[in-house]
Tab-separated table of C-alpha atoms in Angstrom:
chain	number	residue	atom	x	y	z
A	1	UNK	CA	-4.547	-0.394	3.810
A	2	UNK	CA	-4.078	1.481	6.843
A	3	UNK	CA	-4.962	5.289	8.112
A	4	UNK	CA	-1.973	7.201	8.133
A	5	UNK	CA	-3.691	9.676	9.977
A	6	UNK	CA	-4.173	6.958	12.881
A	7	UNK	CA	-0.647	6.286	12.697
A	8	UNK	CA	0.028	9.755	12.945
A	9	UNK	CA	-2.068	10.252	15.769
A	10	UNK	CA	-1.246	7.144	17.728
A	11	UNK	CA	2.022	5.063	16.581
A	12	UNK	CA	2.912	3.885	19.406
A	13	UNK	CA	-0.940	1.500	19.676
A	14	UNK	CA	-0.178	0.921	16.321
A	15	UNK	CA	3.249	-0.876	16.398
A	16	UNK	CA	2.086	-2.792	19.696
A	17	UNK	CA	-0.801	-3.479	17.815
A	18	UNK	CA	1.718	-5.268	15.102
A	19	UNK	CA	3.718	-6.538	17.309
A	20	UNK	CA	0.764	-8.935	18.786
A	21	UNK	CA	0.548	-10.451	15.397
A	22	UNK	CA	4.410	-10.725	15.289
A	23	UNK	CA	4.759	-8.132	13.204
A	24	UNK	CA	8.350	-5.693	13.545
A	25	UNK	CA	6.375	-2.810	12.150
A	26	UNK	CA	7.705	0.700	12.749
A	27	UNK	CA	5.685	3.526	12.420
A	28	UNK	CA	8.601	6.047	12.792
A	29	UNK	CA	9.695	4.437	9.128
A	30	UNK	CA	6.226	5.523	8.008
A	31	UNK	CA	6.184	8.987	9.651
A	32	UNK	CA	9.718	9.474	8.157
A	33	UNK	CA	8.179	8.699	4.858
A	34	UNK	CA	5.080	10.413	5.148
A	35	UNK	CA	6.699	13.758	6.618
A	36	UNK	CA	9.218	13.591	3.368
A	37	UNK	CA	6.290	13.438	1.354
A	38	UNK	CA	4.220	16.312	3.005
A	39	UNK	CA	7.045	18.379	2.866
A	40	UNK	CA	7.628	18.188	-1.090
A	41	UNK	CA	3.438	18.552	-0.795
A	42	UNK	CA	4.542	22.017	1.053
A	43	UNK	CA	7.030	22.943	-1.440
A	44	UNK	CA	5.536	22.373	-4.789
A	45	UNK	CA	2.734	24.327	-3.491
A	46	UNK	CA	4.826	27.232	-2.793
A	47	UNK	CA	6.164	26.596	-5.831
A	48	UNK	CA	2.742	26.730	-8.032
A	49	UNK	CA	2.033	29.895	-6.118
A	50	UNK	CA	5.469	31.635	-6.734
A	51	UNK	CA	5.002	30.501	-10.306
A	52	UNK	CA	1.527	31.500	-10.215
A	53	UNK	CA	2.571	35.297	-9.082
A	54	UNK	CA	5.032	35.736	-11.778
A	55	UNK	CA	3.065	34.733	-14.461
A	56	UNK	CA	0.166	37.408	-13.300
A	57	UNK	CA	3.230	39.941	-13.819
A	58	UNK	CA	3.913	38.959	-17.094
A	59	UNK	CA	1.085	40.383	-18.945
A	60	UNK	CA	1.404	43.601	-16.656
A	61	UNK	CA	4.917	44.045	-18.131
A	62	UNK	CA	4.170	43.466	-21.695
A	63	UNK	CA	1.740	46.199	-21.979
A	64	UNK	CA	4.097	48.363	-20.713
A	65	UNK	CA	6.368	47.393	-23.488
A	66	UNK	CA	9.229	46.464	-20.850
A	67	UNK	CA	11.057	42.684	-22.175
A	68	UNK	CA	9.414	39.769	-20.074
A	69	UNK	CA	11.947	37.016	-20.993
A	70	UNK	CA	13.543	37.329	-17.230
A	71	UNK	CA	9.840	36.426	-16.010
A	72	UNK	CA	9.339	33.549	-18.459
A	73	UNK	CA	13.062	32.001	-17.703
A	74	UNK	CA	12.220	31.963	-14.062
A	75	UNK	CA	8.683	30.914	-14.377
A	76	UNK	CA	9.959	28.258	-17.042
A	77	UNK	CA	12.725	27.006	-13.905
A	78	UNK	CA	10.089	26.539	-11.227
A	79	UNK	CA	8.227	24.457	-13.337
A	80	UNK	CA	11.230	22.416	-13.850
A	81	UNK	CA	11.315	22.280	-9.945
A	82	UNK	CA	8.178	21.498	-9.798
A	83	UNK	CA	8.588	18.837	-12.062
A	84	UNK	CA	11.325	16.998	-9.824
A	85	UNK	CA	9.036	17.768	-6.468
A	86	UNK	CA	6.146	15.869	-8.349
A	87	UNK	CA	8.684	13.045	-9.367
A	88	UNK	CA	10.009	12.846	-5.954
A	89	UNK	CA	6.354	13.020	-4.123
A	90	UNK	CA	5.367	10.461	-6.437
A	91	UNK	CA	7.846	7.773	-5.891
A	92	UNK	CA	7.340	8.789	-2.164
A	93	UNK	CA	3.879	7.819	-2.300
A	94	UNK	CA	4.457	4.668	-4.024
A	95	UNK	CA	6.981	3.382	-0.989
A	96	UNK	CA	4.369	4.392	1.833
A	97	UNK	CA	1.775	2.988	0.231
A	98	UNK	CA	3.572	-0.488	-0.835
A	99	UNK	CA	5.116	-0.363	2.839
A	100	UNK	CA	1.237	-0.240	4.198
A	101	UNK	CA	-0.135	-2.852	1.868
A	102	UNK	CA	2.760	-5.336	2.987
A	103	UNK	CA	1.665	-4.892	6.803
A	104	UNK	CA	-1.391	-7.394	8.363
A	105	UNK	CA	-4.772	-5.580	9.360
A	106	UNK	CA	-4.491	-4.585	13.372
A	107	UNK	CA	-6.369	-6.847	15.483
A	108	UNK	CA	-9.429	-6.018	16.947
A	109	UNK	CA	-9.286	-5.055	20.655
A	110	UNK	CA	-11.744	-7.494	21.833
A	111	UNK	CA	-9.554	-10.461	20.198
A	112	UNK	CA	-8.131	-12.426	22.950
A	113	UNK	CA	-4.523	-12.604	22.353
A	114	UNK	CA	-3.354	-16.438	22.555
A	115	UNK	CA	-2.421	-19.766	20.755
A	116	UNK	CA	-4.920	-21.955	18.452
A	117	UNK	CA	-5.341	-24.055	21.224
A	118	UNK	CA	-6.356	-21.599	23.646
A	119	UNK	CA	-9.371	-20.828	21.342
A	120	UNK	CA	-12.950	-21.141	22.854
A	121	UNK	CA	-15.486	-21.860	20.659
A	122	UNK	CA	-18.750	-19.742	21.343
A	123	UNK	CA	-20.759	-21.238	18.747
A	124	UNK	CA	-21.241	-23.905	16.053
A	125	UNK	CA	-23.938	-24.397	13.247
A	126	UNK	CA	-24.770	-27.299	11.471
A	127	UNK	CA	-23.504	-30.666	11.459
A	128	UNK	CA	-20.046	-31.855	11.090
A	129	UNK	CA	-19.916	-34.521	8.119
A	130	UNK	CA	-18.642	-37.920	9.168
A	131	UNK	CA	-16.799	-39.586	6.808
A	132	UNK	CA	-15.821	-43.413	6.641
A	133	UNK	CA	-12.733	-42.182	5.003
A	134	UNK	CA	-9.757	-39.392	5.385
A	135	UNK	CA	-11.027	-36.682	3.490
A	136	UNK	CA	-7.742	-35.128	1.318
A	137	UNK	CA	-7.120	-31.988	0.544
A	138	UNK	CA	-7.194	-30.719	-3.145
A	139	UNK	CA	-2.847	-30.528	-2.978
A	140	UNK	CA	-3.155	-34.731	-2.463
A	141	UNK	CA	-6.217	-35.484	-4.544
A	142	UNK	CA	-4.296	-33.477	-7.493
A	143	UNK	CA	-0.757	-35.179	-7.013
A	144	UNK	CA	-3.050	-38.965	-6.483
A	145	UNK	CA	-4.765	-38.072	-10.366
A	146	UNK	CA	-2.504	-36.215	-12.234
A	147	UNK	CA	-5.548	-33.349	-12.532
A	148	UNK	CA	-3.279	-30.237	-11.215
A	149	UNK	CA	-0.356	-29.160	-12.123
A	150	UNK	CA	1.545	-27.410	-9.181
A	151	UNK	CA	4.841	-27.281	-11.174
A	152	UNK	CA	3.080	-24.533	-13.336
A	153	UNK	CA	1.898	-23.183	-10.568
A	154	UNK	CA	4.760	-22.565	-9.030
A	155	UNK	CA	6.503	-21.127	-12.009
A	156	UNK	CA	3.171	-18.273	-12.179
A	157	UNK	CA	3.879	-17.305	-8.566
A	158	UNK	CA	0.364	-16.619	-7.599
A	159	UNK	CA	-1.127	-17.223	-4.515
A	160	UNK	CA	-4.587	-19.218	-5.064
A	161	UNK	CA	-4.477	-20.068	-8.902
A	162	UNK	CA	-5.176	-23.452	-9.658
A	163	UNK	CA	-4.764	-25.018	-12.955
A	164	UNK	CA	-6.916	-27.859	-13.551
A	165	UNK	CA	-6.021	-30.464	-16.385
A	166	UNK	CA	-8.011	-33.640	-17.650
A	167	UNK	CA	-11.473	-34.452	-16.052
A	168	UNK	CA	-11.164	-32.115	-13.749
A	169	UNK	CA	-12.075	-29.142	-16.615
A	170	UNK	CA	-15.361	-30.564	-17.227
């Protein structure tokens, strides 16, 4: 996931940074987000200190024999508030940090930026395998023996799950 703080500090390197892997990415929709959410950080603070305050007056008041409800109804309403800030925080949280998962790592600076076939390879190990035969991938070799069963696959929805029936269990 990535550092909102280097968002914060730099959002304009970060959406150009996006925008090499084709990515629309906006940071102001994240700073938007993110200053909402530090902002009902800010006020259910003040809140918890306000409540916080009162309730250290409470006792005071009592042993004076003077009627404390007033104190308890307001402390009992900022908690409420508090309550709703938390909710709203929360659910806050929850869109920045499903809007950050959804976005691609930024590329590293020292990536050339180009096609596949502009790649240069720098260096190879081993020995490439020559086959007297067109090696298939596991999609064909499953469809060619009945062994997987994409159609369930499809209907789980997730990305690298293979179910393997017949021979291909042993």
């Amino acid at each position: 996931m990535h550092d909102i703080k280097y968002i914060r500090e730099n959002p304009e390197l970060f959406d150009a940074n996006l925008n090499k892997r084709g990515v629309d990415a906006s940071s102001k929709e994240i700073l938007l987000i993110d200053n909402e959410r530090r902002k009902l950080q800010t006020l259910i603070q003040e809140k918890q200190k306000s409540r916080n305050e009162i309730s250290k007056k409470i006792p005071e008041i009592k042993s004076k024999g003077q009627d404390a409800s007033s104190l308890f109804d307001q402390v009992s309403l900022i908690k409420k508030e508090i309550s709703e800030f938390e909710k709203n925080e929360t659910q806050l949280s929850e869109k920045l940090n499903s809007y950050l998962l959804e976005l691609p790592n930024l590329i590293d600076n020292d990536l050339p930026i180009g096609t596949e076939e502009q790649n240069k390879l720098i260096k190879t190990w081993g020995t490439i395998k020559k086959y007297d035969f067109t090696p298939k991938d596991h999609v064909a070799l499953g469809e060619n023996f009945s062994e997987i069963d994409f159609q369930v696959l499809l209907s789980c929805q997730v990305v690298g799950l293979l179910f393997f029936l017949g021979k291909l269990l042993n």
